[in-house]
PDB file of C-alpha atoms and ligand atoms in Angstrom:
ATOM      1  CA  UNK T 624     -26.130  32.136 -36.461  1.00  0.00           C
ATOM      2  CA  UNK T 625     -24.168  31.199 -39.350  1.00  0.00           C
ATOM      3  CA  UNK T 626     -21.191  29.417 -39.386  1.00  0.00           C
ATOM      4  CA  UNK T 627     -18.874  32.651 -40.153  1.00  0.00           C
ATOM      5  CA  UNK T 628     -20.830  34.169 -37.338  1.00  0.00           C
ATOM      6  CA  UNK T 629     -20.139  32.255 -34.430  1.00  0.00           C
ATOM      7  CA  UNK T 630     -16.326  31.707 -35.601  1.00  0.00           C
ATOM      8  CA  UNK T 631     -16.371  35.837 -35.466  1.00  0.00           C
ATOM      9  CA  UNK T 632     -17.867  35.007 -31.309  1.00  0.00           C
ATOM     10  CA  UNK T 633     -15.600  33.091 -30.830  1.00  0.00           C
ATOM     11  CA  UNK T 634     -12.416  35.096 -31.767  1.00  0.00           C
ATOM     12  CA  UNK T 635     -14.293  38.151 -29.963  1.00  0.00           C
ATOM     13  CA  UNK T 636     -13.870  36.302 -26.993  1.00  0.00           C
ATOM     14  CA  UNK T 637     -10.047  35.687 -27.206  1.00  0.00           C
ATOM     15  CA  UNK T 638      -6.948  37.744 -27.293  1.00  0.00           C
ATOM     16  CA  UNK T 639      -5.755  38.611 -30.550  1.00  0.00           C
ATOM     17  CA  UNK T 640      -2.901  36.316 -30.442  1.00  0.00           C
ATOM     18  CA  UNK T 641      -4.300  33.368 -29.807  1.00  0.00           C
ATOM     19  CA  UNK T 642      -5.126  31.137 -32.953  1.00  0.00           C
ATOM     20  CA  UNK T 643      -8.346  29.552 -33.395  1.00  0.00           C
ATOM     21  CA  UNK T 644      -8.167  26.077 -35.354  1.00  0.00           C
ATOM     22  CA  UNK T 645     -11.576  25.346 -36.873  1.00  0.00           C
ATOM     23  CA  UNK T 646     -12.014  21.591 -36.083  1.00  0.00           C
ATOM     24  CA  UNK T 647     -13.740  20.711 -39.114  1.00  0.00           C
ATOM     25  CA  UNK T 648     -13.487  16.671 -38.658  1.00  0.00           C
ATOM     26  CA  UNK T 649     -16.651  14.817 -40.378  1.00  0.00           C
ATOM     27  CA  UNK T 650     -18.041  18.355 -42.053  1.00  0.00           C
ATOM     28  CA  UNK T 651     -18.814  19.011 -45.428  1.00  0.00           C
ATOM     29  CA  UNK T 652     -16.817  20.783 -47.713  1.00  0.00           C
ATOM     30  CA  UNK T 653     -19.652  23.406 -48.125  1.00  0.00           C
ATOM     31  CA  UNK T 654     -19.329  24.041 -44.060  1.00  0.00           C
ATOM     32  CA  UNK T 655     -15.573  24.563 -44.253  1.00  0.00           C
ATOM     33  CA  UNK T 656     -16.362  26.940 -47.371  1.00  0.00           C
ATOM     34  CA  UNK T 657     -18.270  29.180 -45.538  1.00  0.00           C
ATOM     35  CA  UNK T 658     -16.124  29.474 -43.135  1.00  0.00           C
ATOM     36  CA  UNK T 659     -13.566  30.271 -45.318  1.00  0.00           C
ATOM     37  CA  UNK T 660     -15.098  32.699 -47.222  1.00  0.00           C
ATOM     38  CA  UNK T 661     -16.015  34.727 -43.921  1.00  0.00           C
ATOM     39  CA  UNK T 662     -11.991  34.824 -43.700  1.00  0.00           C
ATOM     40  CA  UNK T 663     -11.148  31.898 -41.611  1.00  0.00           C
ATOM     41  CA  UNK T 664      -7.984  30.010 -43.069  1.00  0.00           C
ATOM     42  CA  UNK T 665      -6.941  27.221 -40.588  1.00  0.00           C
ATOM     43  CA  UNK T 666      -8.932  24.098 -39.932  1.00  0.00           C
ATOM     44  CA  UNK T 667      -8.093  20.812 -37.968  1.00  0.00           C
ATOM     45  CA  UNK T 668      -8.507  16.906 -38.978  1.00  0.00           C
ATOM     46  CA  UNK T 669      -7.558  13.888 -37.662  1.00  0.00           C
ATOM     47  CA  UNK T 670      -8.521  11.306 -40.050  1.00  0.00           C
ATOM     48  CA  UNK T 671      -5.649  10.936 -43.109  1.00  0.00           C
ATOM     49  CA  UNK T 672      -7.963  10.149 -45.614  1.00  0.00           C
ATOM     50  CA  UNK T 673     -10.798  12.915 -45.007  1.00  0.00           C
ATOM     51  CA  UNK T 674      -7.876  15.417 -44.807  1.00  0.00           C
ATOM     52  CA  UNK T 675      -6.103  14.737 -47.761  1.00  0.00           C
ATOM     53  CA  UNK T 676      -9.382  14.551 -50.010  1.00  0.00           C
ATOM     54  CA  UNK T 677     -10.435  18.027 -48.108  1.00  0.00           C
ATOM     55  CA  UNK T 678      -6.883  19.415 -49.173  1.00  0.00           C
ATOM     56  CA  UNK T 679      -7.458  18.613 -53.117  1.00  0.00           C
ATOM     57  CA  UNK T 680     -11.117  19.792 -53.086  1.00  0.00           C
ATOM     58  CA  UNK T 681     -10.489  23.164 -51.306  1.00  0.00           C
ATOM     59  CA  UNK T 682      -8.476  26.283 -51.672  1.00  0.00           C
ATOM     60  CA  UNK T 683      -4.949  26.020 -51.532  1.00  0.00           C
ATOM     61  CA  UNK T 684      -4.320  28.742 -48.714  1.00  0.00           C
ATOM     62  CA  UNK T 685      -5.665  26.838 -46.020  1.00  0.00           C
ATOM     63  CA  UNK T 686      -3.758  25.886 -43.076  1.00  0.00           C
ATOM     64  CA  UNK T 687      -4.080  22.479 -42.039  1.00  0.00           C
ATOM     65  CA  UNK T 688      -3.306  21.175 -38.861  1.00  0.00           C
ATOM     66  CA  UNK T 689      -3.720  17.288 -38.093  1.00  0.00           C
ATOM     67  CA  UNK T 690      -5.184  16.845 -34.670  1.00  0.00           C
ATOM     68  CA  UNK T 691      -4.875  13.420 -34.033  1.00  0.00           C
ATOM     69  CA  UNK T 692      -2.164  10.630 -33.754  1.00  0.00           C
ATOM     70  CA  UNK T 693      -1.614   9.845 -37.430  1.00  0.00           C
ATOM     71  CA  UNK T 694      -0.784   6.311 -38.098  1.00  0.00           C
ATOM     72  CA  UNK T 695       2.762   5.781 -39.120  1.00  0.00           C
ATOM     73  CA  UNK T 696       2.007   4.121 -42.565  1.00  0.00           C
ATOM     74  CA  UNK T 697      -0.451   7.088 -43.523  1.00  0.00           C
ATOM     75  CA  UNK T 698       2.332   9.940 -42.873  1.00  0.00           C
ATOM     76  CA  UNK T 699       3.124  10.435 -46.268  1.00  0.00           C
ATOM     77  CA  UNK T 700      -0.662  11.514 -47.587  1.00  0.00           C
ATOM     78  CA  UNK T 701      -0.201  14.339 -45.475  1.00  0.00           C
ATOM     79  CA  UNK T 702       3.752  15.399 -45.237  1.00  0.00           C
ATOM     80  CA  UNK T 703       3.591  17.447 -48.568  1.00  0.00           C
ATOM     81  CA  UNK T 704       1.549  19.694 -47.107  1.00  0.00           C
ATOM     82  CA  UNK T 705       0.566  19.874 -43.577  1.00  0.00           C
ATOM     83  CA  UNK T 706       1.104  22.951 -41.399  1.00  0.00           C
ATOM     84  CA  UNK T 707       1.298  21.108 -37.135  1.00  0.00           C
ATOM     85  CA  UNK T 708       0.589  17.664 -36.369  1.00  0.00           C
ATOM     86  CA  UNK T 709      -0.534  18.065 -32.867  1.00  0.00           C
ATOM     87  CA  UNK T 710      -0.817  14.779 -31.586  1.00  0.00           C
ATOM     88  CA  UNK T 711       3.034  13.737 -31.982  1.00  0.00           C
ATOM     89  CA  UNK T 712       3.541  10.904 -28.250  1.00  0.00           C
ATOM     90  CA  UNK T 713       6.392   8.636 -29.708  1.00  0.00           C
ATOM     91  CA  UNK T 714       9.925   9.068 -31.075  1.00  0.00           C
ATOM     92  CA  UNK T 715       8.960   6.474 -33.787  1.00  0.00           C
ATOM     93  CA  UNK T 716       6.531   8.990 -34.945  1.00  0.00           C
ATOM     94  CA  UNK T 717       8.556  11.422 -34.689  1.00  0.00           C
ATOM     95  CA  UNK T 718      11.241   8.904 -37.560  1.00  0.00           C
ATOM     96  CA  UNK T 719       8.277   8.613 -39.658  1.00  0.00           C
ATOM     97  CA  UNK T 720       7.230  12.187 -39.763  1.00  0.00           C
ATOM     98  CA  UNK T 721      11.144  13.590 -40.100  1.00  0.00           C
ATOM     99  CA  UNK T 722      11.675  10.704 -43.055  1.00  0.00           C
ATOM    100  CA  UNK T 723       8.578  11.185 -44.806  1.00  0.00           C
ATOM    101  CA  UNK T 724       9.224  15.675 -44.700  1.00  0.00           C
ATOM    102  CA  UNK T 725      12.299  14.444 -45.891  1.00  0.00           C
ATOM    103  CA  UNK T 726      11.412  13.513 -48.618  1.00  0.00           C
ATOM    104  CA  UNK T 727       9.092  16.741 -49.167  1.00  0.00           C
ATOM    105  CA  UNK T 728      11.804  18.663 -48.425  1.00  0.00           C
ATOM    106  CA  UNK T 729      10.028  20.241 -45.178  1.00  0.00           C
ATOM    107  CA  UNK T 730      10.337  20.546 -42.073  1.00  0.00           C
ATOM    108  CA  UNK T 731       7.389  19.854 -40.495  1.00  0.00           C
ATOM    109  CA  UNK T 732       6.378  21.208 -36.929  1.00  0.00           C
ATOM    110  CA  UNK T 733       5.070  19.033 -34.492  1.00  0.00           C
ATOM    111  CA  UNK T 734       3.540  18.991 -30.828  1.00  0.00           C
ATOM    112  CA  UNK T 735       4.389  16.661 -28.001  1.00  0.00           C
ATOM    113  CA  UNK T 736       1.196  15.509 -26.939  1.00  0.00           C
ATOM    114  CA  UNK T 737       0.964  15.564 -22.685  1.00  0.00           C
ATOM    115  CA  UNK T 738      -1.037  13.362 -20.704  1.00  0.00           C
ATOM    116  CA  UNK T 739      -3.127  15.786 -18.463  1.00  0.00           C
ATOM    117  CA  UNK T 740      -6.785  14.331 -18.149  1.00  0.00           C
ATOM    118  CA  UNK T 741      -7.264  11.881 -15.475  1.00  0.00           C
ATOM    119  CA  UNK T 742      -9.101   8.732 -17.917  1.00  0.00           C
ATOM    120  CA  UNK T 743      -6.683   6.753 -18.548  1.00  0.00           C
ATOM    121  CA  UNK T 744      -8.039   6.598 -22.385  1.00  0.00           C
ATOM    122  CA  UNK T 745      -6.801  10.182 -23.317  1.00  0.00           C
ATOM    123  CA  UNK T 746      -3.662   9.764 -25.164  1.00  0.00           C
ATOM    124  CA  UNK T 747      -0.082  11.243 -24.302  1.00  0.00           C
ATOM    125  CA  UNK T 748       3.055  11.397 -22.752  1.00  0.00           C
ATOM    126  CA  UNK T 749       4.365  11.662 -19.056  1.00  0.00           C
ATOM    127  CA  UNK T 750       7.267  14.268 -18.950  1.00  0.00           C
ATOM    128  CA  UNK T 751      10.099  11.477 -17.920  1.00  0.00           C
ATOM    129  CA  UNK T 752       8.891  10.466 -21.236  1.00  0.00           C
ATOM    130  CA  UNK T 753       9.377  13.402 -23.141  1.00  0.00           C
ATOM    131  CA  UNK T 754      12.879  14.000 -21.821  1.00  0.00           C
ATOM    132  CA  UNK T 755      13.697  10.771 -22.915  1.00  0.00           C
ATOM    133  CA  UNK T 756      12.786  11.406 -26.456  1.00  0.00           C
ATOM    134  CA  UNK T 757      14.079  15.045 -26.391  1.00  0.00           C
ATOM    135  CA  UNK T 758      17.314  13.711 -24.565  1.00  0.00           C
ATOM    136  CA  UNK T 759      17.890  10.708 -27.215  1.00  0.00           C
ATOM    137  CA  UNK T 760      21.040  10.812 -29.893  1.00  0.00           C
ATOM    138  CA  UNK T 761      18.380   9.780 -32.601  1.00  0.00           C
ATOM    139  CA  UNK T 762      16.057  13.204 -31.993  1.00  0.00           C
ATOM    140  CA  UNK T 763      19.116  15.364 -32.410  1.00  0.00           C
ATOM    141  CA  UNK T 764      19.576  13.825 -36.018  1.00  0.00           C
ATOM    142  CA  UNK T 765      16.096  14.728 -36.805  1.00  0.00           C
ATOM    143  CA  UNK T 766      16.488  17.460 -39.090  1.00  0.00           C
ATOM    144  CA  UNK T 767      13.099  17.536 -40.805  1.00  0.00           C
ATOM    145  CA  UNK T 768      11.069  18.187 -37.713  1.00  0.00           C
ATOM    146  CA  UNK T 769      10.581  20.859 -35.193  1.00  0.00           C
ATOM    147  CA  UNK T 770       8.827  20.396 -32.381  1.00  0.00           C
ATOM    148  CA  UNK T 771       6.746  23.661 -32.259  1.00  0.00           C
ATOM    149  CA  UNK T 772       5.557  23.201 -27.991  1.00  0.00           C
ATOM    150  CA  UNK T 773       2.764  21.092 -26.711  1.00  0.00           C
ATOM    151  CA  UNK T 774      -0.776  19.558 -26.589  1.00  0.00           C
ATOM    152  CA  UNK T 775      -3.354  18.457 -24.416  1.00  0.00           C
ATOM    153  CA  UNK T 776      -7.088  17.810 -23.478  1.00  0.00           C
ATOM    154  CA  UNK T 777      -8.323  18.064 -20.367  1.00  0.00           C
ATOM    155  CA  UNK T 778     -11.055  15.789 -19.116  1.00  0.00           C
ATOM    156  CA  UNK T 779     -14.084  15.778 -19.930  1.00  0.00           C
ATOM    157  CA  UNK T 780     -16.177  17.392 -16.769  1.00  0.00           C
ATOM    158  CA  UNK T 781     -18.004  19.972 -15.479  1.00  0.00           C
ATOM    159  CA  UNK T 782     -15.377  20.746 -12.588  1.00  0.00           C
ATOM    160  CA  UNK T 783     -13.729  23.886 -13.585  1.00  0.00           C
ATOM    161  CA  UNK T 784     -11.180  24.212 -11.103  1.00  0.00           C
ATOM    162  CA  UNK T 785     -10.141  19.971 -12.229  1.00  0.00           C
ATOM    163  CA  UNK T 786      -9.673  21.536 -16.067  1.00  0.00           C
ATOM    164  CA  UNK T 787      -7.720  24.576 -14.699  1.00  0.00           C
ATOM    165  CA  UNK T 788      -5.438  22.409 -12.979  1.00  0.00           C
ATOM    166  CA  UNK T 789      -4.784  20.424 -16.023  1.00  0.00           C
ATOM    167  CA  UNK T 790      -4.246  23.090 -18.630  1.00  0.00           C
ATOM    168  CA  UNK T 791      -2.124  24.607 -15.740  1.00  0.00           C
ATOM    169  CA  UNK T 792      -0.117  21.752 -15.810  1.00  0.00           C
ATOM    170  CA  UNK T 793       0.285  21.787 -19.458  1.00  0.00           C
ATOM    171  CA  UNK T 794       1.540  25.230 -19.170  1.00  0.00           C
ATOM    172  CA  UNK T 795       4.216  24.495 -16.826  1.00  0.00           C
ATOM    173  CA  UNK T 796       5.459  21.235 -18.978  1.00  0.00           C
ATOM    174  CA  UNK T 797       5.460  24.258 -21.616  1.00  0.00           C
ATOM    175  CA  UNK T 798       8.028  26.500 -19.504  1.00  0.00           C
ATOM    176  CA  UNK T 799      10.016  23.062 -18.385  1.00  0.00           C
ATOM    177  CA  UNK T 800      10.443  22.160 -21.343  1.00  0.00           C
ATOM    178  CA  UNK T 801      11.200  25.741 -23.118  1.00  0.00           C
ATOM    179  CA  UNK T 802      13.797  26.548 -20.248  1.00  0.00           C
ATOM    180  CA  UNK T 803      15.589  22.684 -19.932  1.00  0.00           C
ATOM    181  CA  UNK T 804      15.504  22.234 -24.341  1.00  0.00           C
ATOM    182  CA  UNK T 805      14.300  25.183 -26.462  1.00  0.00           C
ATOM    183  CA  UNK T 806      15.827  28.249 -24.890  1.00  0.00           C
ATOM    184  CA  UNK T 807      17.321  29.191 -28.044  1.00  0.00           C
ATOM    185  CA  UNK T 808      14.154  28.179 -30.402  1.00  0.00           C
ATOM    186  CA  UNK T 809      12.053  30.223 -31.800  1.00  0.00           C
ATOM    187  CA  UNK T 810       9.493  27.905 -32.467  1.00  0.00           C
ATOM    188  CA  UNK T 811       9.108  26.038 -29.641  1.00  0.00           C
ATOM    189  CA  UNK T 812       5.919  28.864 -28.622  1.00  0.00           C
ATOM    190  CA  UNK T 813       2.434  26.993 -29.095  1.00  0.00           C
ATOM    191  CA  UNK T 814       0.447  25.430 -26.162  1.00  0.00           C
ATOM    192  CA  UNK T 815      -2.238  23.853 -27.795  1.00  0.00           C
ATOM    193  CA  UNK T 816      -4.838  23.435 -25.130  1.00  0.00           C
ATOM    194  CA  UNK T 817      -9.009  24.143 -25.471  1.00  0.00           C
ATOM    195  CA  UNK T 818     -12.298  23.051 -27.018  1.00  0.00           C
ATOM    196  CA  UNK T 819     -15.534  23.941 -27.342  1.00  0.00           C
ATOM    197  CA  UNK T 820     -16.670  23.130 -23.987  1.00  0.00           C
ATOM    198  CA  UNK T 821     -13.409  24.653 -22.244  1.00  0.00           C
ATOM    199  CA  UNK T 822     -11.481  27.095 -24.212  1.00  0.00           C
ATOM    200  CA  UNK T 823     -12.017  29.951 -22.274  1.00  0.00           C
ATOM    201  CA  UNK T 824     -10.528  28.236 -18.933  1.00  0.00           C
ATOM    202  CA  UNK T 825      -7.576  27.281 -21.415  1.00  0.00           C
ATOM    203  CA  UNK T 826      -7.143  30.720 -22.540  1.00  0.00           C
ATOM    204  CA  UNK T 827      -6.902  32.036 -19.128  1.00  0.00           C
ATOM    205  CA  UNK T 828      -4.315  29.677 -18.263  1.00  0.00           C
ATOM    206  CA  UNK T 829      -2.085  30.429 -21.099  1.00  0.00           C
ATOM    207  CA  UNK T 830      -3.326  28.730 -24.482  1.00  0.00           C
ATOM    208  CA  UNK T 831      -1.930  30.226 -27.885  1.00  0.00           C
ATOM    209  CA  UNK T 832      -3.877  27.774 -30.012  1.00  0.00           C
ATOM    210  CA  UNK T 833      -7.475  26.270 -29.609  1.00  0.00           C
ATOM    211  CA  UNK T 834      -9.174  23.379 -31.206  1.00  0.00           C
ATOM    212  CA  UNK T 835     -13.159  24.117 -31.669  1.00  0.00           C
ATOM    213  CA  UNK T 836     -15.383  21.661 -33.705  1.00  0.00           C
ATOM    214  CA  UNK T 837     -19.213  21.328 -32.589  1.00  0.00           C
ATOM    215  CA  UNK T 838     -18.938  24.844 -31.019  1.00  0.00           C
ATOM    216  CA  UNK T 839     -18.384  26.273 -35.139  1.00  0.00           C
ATOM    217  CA  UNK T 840     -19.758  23.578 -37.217  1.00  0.00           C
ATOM    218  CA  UNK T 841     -22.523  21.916 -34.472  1.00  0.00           C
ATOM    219  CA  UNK T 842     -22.579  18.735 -33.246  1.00  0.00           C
ATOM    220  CA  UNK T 843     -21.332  15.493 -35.124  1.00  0.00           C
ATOM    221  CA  UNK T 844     -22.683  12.770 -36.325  1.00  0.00           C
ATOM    222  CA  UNK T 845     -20.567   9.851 -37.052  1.00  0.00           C
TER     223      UNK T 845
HETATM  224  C1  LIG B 860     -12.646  16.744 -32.144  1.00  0.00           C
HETATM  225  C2  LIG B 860     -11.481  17.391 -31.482  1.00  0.00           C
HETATM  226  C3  LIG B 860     -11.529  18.731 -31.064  1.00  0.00           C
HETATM  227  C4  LIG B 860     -12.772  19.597 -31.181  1.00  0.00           C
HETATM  228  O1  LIG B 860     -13.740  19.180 -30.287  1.00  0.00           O
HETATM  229  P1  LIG B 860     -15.080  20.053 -30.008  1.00  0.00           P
HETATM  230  O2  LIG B 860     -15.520  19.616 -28.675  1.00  0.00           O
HETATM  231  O3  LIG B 860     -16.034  19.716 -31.088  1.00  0.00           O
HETATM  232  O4  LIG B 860     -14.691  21.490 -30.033  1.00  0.00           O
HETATM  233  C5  LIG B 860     -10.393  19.272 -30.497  1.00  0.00           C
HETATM  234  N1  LIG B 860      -9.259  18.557 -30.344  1.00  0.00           N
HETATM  235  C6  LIG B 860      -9.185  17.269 -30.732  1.00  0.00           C
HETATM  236  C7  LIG B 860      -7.909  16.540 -30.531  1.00  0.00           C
HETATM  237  C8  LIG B 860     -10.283  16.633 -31.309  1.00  0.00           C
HETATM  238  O5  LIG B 860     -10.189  15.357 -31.675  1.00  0.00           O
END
């Protein structure tokens, strides 16, 4: 199957509105073109440097999302033009990110990134966490972000019912957070939760946006 093929599988097996990102991360221009030309518009990074040489080379319609924790000093490359930075765990990111939009003149929409999985080594925060941020006198002056709702990654297992309890979890930071802060935003609506391996368990409980890489493009090699 060709690479426009299986992204066409893939959306047959999800509701309408939920957005596939096309994680395109060490793939070849040539890869991302064919998906592209089958239709597909929005692909997901999370290296600065292989994203903002993508974004010259390729056509200008293309939605980027950064899927990743950029680093703080590399915020710029991308702020001119990047549609979600999912990855967003720290209210200094969140400075660098509003300062360098700023300067673009954007407003850039970001995720809180949760900590759901049980290794320790998956990034994120803890919900006291978030409220602290959300809660701060610094966020409110933030005018050049907007937190659009929130990510996560589940671990990695075979144990469905473990990964439905996570993304579950996700999805009730999601409504915490929506009734206690965002009642009145209209943006605060993505829960960005699924992969290859375990998008369809995050679909049933309640994802509007999955990540797939290897599942599109094949497997990686670094
Ligand atoms: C690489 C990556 C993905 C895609 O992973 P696959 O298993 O290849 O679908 C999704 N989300 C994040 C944050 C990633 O780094």
């Amino acid at each position: 199957m060709n690479i426009g093929n299986k992204i066409a599988e893939i959306k047959q097996n999800i509701p309408a509105q939920v957005k596939l990102v096309a994680v395109s991360k060490t793939k070849p221009n040539e890869d991302i073109l064919d998906a592209y030309n089958s239709g597909h518009k929005i692909f997901g990074e999370n290296k600065v440097q292989d994203l903002v040489k993508k974004q010259e080379e390729l056509p200008k319609d293309i939605e980027w999302h950064f899927i990743g924790h950029p680093q703080s000093n590399k915020v710029k490359f991308i702020a001119p033009f990047i549609h979600l930075i999912h990855g967003v765990d720290s209210l200094k990111l969140l400075k660098v990110i509003n300062k360098e939009a700023q300067k673009n003149n954007r407003v850039v929409k970001c995720l809180l990134q949760f900590h759901i999985a049980e290794e320790s080594t998956k990034f994120g925060l803890l919900i006291d966490e978030a409220k602290t941020i959300l809660e701060s006198e610094e966020f409110v002056t933030l005018n050049n972000v907007a937190i659009a709702g929130v990510m996560g990654m589940a671990t990695n297992t075979d144990n469905i019912n473990q990964i439905k309890k996570e993304f579950s979890t996700l999805k009730n930071i999601f409504n915490l957070l929506k009734n206690e802060y965002f009642s009145n935003s209209e943006i605060f609506t993505e829960i960005s939760m699924g992969m290859s391996h375990d998008f369809k368990i995050a679909v049933e409980e309640g994802s509007t946006l999955i990540r797939v890489g290897s599942k599109i493009f094949g497997a990686r090699n670094y």
